[in-house]
CSV table of C-alpha atoms in Angstrom, one decimal:
chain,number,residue,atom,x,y,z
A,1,UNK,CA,190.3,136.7,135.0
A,2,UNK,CA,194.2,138.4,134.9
A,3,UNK,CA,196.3,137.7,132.1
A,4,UNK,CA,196.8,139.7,128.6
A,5,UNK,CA,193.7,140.4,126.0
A,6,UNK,CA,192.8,142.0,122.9
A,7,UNK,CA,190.4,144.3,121.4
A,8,UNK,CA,189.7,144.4,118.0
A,9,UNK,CA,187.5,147.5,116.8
A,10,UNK,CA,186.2,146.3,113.5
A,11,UNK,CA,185.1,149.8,112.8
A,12,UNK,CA,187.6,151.3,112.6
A,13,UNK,CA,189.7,148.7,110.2
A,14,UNK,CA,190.4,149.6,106.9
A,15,UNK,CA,191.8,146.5,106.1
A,16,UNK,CA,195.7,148.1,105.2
A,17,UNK,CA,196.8,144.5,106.5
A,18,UNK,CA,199.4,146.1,108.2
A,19,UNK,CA,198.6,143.5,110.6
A,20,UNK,CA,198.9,140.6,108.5
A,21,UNK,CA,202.8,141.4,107.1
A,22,UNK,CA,203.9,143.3,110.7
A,23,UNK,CA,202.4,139.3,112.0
A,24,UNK,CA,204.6,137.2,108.9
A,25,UNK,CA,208.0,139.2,109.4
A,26,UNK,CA,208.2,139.1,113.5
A,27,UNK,CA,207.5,135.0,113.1
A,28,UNK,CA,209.8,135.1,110.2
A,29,UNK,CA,206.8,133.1,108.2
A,30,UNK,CA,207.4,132.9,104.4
A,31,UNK,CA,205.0,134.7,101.6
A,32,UNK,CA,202.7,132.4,100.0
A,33,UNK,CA,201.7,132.2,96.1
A,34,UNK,CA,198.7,133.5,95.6
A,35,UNK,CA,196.2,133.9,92.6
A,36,UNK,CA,193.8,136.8,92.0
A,37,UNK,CA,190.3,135.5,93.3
A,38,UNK,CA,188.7,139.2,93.1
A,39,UNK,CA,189.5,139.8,96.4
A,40,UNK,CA,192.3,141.6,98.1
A,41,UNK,CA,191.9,138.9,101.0
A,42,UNK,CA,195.2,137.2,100.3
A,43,UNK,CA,195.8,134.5,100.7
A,44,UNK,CA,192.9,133.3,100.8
A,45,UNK,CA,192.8,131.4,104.0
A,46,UNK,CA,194.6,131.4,107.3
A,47,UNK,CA,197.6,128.3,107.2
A,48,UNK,CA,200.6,126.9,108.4
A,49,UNK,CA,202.9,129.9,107.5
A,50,UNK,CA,199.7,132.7,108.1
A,51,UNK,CA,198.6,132.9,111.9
A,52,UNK,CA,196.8,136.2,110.9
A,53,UNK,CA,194.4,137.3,108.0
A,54,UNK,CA,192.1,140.2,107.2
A,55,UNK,CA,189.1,138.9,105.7
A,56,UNK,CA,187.2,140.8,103.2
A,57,UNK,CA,183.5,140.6,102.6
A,58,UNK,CA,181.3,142.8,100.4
A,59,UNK,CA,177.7,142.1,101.8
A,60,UNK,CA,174.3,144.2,100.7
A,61,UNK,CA,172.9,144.8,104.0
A,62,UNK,CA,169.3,146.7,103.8
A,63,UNK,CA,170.2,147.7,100.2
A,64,UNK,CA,173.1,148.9,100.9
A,65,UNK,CA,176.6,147.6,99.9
A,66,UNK,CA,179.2,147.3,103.2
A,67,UNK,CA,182.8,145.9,102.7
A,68,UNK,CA,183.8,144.4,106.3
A,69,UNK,CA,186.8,143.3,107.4
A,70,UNK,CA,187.3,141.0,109.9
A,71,UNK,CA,191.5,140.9,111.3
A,72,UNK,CA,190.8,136.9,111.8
A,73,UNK,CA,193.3,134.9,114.4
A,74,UNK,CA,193.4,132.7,117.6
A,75,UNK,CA,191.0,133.9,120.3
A,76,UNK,CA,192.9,132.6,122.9
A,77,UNK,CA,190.1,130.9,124.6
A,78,UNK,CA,189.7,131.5,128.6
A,79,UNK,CA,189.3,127.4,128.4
A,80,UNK,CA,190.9,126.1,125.2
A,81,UNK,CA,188.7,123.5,123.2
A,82,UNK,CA,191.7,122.8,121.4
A,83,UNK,CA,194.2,122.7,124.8
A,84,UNK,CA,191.7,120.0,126.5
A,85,UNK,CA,191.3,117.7,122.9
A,86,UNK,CA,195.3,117.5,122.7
A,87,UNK,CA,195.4,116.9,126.5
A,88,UNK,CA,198.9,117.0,126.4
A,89,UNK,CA,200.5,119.9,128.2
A,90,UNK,CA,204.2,119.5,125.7
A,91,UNK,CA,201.9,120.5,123.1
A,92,UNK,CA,199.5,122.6,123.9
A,93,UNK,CA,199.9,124.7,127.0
A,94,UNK,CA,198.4,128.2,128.1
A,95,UNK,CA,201.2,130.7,129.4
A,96,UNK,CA,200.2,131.3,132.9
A,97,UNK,CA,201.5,135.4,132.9
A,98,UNK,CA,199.3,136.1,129.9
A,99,UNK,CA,197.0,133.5,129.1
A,100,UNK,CA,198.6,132.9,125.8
A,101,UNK,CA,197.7,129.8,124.1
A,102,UNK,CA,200.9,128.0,123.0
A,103,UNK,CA,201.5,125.3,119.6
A,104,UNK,CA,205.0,124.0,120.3
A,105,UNK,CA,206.5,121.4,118.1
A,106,UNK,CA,205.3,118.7,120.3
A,107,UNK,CA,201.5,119.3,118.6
A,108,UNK,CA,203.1,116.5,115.9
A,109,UNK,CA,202.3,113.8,118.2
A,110,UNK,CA,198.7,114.8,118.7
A,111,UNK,CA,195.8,114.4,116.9
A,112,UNK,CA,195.9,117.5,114.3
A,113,UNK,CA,192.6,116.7,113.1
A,114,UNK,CA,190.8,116.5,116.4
A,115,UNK,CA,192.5,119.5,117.4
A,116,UNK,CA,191.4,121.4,114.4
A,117,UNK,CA,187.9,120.3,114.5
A,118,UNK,CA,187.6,121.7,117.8
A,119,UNK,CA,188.4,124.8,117.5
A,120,UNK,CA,185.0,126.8,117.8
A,121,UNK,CA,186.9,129.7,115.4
A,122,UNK,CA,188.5,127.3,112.8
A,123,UNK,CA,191.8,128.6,113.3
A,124,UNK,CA,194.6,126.0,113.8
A,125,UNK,CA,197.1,124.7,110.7
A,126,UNK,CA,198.9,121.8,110.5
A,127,UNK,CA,201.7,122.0,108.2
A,128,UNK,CA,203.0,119.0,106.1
A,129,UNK,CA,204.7,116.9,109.2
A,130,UNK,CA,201.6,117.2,111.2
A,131,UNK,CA,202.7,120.2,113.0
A,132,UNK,CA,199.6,122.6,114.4
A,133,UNK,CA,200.4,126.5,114.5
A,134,UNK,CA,198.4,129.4,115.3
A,135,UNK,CA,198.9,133.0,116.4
A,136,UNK,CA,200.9,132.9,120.3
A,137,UNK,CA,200.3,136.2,121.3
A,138,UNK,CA,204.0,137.3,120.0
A,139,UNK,CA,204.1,135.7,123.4
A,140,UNK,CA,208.2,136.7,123.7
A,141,UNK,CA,207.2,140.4,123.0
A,142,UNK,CA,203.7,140.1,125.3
A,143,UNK,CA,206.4,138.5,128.1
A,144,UNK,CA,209.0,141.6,127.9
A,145,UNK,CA,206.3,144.3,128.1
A,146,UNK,CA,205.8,144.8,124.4
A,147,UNK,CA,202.9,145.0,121.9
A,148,UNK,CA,202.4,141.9,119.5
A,149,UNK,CA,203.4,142.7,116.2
A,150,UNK,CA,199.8,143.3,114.9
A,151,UNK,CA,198.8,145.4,117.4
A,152,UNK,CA,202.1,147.6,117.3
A,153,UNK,CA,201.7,148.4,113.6
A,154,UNK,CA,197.7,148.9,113.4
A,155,UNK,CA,197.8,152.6,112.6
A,156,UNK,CA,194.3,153.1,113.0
A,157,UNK,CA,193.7,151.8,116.4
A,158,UNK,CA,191.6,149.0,115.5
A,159,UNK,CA,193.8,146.6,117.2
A,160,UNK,CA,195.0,146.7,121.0
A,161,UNK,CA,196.3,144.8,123.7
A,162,UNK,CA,197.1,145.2,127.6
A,163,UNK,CA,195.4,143.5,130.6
A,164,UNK,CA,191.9,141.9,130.2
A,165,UNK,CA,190.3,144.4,132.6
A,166,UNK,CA,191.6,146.8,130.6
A,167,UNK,CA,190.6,145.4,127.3
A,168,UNK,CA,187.2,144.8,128.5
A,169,UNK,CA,186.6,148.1,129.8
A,170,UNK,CA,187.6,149.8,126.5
A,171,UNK,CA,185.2,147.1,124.5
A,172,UNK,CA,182.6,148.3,126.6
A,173,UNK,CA,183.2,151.8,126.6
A,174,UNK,CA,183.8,151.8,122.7
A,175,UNK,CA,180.6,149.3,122.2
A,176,UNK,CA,178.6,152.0,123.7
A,177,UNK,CA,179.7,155.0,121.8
A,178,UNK,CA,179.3,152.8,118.3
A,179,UNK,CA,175.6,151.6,119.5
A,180,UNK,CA,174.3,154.7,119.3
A,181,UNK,CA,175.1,154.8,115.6
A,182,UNK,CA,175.0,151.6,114.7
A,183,UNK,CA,172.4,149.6,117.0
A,184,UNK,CA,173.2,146.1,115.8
A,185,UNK,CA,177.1,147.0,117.6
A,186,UNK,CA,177.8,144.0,119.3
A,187,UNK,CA,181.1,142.4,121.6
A,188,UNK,CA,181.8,138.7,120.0
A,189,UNK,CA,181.9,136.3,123.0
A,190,UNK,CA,184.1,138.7,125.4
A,191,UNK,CA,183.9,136.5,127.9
A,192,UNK,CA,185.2,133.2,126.7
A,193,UNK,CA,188.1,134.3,124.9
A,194,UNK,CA,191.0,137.1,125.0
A,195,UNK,CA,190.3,138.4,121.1
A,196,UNK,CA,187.3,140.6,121.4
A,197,UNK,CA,186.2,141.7,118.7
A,198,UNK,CA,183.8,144.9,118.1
A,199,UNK,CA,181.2,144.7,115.1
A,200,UNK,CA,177.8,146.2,114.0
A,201,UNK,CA,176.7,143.7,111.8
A,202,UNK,CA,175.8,140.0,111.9
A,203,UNK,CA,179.0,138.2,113.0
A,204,UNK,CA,178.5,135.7,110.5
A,205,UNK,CA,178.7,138.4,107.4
A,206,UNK,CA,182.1,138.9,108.6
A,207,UNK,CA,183.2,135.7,108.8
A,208,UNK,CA,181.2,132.2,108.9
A,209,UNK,CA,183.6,131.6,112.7
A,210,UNK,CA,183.6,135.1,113.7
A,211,UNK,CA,181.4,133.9,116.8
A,212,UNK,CA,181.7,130.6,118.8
A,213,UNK,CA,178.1,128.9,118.6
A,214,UNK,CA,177.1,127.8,122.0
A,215,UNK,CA,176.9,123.9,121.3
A,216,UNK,CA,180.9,124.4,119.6
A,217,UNK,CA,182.2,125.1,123.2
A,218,UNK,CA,181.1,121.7,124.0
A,219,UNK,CA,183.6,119.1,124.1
A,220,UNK,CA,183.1,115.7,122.7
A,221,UNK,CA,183.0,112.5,124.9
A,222,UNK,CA,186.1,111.0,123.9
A,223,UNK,CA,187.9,114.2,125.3
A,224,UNK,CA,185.7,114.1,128.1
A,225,UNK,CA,186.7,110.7,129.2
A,226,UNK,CA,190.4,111.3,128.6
A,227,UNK,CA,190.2,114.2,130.9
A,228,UNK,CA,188.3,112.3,133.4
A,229,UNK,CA,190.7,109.4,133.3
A,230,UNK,CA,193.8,111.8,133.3
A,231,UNK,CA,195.0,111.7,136.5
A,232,UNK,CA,195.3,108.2,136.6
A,233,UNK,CA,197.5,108.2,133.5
A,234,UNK,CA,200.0,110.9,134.5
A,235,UNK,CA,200.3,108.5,137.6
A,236,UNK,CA,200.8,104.6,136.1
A,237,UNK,CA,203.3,106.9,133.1
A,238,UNK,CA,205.6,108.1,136.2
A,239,UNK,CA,205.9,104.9,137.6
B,1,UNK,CA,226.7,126.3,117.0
B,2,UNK,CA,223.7,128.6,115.6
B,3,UNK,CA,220.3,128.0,116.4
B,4,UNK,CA,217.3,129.1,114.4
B,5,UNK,CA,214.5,129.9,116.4
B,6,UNK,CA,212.5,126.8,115.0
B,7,UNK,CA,215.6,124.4,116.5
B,8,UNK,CA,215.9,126.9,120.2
B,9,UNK,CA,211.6,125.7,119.9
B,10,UNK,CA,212.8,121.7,119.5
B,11,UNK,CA,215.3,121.7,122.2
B,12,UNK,CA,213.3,123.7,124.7
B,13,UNK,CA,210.0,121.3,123.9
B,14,UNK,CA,212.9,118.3,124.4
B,15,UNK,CA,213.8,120.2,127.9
B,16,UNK,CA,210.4,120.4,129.3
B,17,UNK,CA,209.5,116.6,128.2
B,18,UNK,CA,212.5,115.8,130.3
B,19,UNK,CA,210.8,118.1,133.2
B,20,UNK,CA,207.3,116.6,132.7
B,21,UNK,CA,209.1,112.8,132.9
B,22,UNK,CA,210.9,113.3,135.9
B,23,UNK,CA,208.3,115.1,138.3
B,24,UNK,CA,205.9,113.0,140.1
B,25,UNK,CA,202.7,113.0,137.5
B,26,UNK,CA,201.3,115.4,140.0
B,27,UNK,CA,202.8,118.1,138.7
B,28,UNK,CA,199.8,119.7,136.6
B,29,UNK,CA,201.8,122.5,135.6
B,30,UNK,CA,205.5,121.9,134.2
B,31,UNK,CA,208.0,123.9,133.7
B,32,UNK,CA,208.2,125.7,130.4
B,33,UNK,CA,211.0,127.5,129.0
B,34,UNK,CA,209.8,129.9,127.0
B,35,UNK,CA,211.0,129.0,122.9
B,36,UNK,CA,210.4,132.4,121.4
B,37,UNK,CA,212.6,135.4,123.1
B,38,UNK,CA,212.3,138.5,122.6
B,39,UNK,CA,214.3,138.8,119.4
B,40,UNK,CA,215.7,142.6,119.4
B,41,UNK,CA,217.6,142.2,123.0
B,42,UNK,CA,221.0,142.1,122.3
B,43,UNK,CA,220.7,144.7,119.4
B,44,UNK,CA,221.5,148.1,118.6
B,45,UNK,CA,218.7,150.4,117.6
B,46,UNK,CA,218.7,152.6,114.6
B,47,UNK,CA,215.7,155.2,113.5
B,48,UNK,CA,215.1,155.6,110.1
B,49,UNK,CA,212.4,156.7,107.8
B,50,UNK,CA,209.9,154.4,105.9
B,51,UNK,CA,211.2,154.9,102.1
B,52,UNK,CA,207.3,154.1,100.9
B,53,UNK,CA,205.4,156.7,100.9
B,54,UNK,CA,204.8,160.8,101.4
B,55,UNK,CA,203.5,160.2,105.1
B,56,UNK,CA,207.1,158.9,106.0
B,57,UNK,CA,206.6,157.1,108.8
B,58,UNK,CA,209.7,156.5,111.2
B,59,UNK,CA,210.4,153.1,112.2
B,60,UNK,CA,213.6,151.5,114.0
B,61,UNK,CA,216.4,149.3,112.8
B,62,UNK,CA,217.3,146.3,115.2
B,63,UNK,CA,221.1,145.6,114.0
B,64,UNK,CA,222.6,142.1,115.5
B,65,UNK,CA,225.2,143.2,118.0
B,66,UNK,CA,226.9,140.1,117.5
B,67,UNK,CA,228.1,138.0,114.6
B,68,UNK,CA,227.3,139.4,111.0
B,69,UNK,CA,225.6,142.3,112.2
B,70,UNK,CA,222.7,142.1,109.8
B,71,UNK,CA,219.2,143.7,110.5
B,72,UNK,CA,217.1,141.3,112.8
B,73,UNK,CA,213.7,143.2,113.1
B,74,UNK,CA,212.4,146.8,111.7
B,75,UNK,CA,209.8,148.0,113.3
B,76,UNK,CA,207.1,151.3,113.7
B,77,UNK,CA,209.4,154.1,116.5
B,78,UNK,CA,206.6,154.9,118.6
B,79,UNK,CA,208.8,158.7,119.3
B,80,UNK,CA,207.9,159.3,116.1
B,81,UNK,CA,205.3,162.3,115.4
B,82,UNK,CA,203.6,161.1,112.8
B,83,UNK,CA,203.3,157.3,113.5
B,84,UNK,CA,203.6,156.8,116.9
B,85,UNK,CA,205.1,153.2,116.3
B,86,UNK,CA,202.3,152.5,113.8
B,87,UNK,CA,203.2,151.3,110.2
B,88,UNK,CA,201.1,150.0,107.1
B,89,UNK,CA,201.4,146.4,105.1
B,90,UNK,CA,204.1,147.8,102.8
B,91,UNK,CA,205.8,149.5,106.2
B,92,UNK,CA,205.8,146.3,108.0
B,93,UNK,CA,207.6,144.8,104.9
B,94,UNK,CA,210.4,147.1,105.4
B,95,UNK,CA,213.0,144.0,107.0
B,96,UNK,CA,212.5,142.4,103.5
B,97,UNK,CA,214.2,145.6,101.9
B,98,UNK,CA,217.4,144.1,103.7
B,99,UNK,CA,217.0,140.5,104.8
B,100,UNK,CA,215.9,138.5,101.6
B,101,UNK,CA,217.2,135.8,99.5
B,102,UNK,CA,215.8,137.7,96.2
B,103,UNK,CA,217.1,140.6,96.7
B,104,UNK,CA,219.8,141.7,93.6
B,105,UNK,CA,222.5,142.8,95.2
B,106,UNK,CA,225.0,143.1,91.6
B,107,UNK,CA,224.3,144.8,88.6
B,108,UNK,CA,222.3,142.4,86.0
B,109,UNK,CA,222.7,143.5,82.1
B,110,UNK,CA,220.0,142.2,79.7
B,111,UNK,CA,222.2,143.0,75.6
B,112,UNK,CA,219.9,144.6,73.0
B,113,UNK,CA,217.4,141.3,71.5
B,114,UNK,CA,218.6,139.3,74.6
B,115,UNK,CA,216.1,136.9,76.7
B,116,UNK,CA,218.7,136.4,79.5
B,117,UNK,CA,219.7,138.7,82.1
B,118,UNK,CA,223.5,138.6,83.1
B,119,UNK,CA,225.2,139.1,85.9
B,120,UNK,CA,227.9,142.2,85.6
B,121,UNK,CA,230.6,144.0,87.8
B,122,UNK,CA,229.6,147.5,88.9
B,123,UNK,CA,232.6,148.7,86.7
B,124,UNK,CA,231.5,147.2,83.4
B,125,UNK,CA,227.7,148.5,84.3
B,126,UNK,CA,229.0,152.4,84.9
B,127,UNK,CA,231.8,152.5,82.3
B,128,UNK,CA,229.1,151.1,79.8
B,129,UNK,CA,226.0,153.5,81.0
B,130,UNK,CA,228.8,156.8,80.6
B,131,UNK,CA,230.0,155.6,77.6
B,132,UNK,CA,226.3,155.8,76.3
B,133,UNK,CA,225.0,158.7,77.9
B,134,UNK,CA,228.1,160.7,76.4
B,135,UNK,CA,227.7,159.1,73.0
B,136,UNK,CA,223.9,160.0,72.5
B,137,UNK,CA,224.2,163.4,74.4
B,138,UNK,CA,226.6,164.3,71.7
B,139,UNK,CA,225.0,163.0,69.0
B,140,UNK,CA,221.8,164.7,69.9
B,141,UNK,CA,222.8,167.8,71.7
B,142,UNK,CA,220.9,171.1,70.4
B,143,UNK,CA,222.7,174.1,71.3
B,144,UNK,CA,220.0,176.8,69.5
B,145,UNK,CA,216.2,175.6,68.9
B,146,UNK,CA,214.7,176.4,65.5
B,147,UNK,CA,214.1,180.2,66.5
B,148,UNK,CA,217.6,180.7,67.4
B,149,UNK,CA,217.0,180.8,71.0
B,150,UNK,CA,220.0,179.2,73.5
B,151,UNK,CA,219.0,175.7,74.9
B,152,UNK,CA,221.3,173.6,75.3
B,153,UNK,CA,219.5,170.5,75.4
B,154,UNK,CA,219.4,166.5,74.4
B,155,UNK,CA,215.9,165.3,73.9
B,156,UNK,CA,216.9,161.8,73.2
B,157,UNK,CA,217.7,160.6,76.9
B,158,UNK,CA,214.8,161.4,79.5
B,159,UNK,CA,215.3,160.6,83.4
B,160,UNK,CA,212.2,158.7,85.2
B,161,UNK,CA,213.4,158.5,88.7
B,162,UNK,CA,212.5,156.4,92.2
B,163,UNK,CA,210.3,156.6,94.3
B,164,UNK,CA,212.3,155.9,97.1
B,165,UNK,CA,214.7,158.9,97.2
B,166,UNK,CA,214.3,161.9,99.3
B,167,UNK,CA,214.5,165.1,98.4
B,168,UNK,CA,218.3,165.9,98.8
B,169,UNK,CA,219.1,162.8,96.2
B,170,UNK,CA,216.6,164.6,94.0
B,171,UNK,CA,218.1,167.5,94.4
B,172,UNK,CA,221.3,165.7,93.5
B,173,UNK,CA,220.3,163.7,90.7
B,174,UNK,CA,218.4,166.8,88.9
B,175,UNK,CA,221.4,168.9,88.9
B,176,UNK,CA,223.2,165.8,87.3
B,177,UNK,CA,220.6,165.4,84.7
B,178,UNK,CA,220.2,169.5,83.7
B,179,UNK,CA,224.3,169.5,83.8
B,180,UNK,CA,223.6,167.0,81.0
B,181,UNK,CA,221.1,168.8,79.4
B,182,UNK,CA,218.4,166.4,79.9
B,183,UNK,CA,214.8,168.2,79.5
B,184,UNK,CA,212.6,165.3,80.1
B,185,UNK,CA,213.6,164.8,84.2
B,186,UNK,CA,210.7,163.0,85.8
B,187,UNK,CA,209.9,161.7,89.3
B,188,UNK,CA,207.4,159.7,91.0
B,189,UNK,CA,207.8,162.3,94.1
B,190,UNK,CA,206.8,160.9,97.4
B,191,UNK,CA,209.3,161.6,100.2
């Protein structure tokens, strides 16, 4: 499978969010008001103006306490769940050089909610007109040879990008060395989607989406027979 | 005509319905212009150093190269020793230092008792802060301490400086503030 992917080393995050600001300023997304929850995971959830959020969780894992952070945003799904529910290529659309999956302003004409819902990762926002947005890959940079935002400022390492073989072949290489330290190291679906992430605890102590569940990849039947009945569409429309 | 990047997004996603409509319906793949270019192209590059912290971290300076000339993007210089491109939350920030609407960029005066900051010129705000610095130097200056030792000091103005200067404004600003003959000279030392 060609196009661009990620790798995400959880372990070696330490949650400096360098991401998350390097993320608002090259979108030129606005702060948000926040309120102290006792967490420094702010804000609190990913939205319309925040395609990318460290999430904090303090977790007692055989008596001892672990703070994980999980660098949360769009997988990029190898086949999009949210790509076949808006079925309408204007809207939703994956970049054929990189495999970026792409919002455009068109996503106001589609069913946000549907969208939304399935979305294996609960990722996608819709602002106040309807409009869905979501991490794209900084797909201007990823198209001119350059880093996305996130990944260019990580100064740890945690976060990286090139070509998928690439990617996969340091998730591997890096899942190995970490097993032998921390047995439970595991890849998060690496081969349905172009974030991988690296952990070495249960996925869901990260984050309740962290990792698709297998029945989530399945689409429902009204997609199913729009896609089925697509063709035929797109052909009476150009008429 | 200027186009923000969310309007370039609405024309292109106009241009590619247009596409989509006129092709056969067998067209599974239309034509996309891509909406979001890469910003820094037509921009001149600056280095500079993060004003943060002690690790000072270099990042670069995208200037527009046309129009108003105003900073576009700052972002990690990966030719730089210490952060190889990398930079932290408050790093990534640094456009904001530049590009924001809350920004002050005059001198605000809040009077003695007052609620309400005002606006003021730069040459009200210095006149006034000589004015005073001169008044209470003189009024408190201590040539000889008790023992009859030379000193030539104030003790009723102190100095708590930024963060954000380097060392040769330090350097600067103390030899202002001894000239004075200020004692209390403090600074939250970082670059």
């Amino acid at each position: 499978m060609p196009g661009k992917s990620f790798f995400v080393d959880t372990t070696l995050c330490m949650a400096c969010r360098g991401c998350q600001v390097a993320c608002k300023q090259w979108n030129g997304l606005p702060a948000e008001k926040t309120v102290n929850r006792g967490s420094y995971q702010n804000p609190a959830d990913l939205s319309f103006v925040t395609y990318k959020l460290v999430r904090f969780n303090e977790v007692v894992v055989g008596g001892k306490l672990k703070w994980l952070f999980f660098p949360d945003q769009c997988r990029h799904c190898l086949e999009p769940p949210c790509e076949m529910t808006a079925d309408d290529t204007d809207a939703i659309y994956r970049d054929k050089a990189t495999g970026a999956v792409i919002y455009t302003e068109k996503t106001k004409s589609v069913d946000a909610q549907a969208v939304i819902d399935s979305c294996p990762y609960n990722v996608p926002r819709a602002g106040k007109d309807g409009t869905l947005a979501k991490c794209n890959m900084c797909i201007g940079r990823a198209k001119s040879g350059q880093l996305p935002a996130c990944v260019k400022t990580c100064p740890t390492g945690a976060m990286n990008f090139g070509d998928r073989k690439e990617m996969l072949a340091m998730a591997k290489q890096r899942l190995g060395k970490v097993k032998k330290r921390n047995p439970k190291a595991t890849l998060l679906n690496p081969n349905d989607i172009r974030v991988i992430y690296l952990v070495v605890e249960e996925p869901n102590l990260y984050y309740k989406f962290a990792v698709a569940s297998n029945s989530s990849f399945d689409i429902t039947r009204a997609v199913a027979l729009r896609r089925l009945v697509r063709p035929v569409t797109r052909l009476t429309a150009s008429l | 005509m200027k186009v923000t990047r969310r309007e370039f997004m609405q024309i292109t996603g106009a241009t590619a319905t247009g596409l989509a409509v006129s092709g056969l319906g067998f067209d599974l793949s239309p034509v996309k212009a891509h909406a979001q270019l890469f910003k820094p192209k037509y921009a001149k590059e600056t280095t500079t150093i993060c004003c943060y912290c002690a690790v000072g971290c270099g990042a670069i300076v995208h200037t527009s190269l046309k129009g108003d000339r105003r900073v576009i993007n700052i972002e990690g210089d990966p030719d730089h020793v210490i952060n190889r491109g990398s930079l932290c939350s408050k790093g990534a920030a640094l456009f904001q230092l530049g590009e924001n609407e809350r920004r002050l960029t005059e001198p605000m005066y809040r009077a003695p008792n007052s609620k309400q900051w005002k606006r003021v010129s730069w040459d009200w705000a210095l006149t006034k802060i000589a004015d005073r610095i001169k008044k209470t130097r003189d009024a408190t200056f201590t040539g000889k301490n008790a023992k009859g030792q030379l000193v030539n000091r104030t003790t009723a103005i102190a100095s708590v400086g930024s963060a954000a200067m380097d060392n040769e404004e330090c350097w600067i600003y103390q030899a202002l503030m001894r000239a004075l003959g200020l004692a209390y000279i403090e600074h939250q030392a970082r670059i």
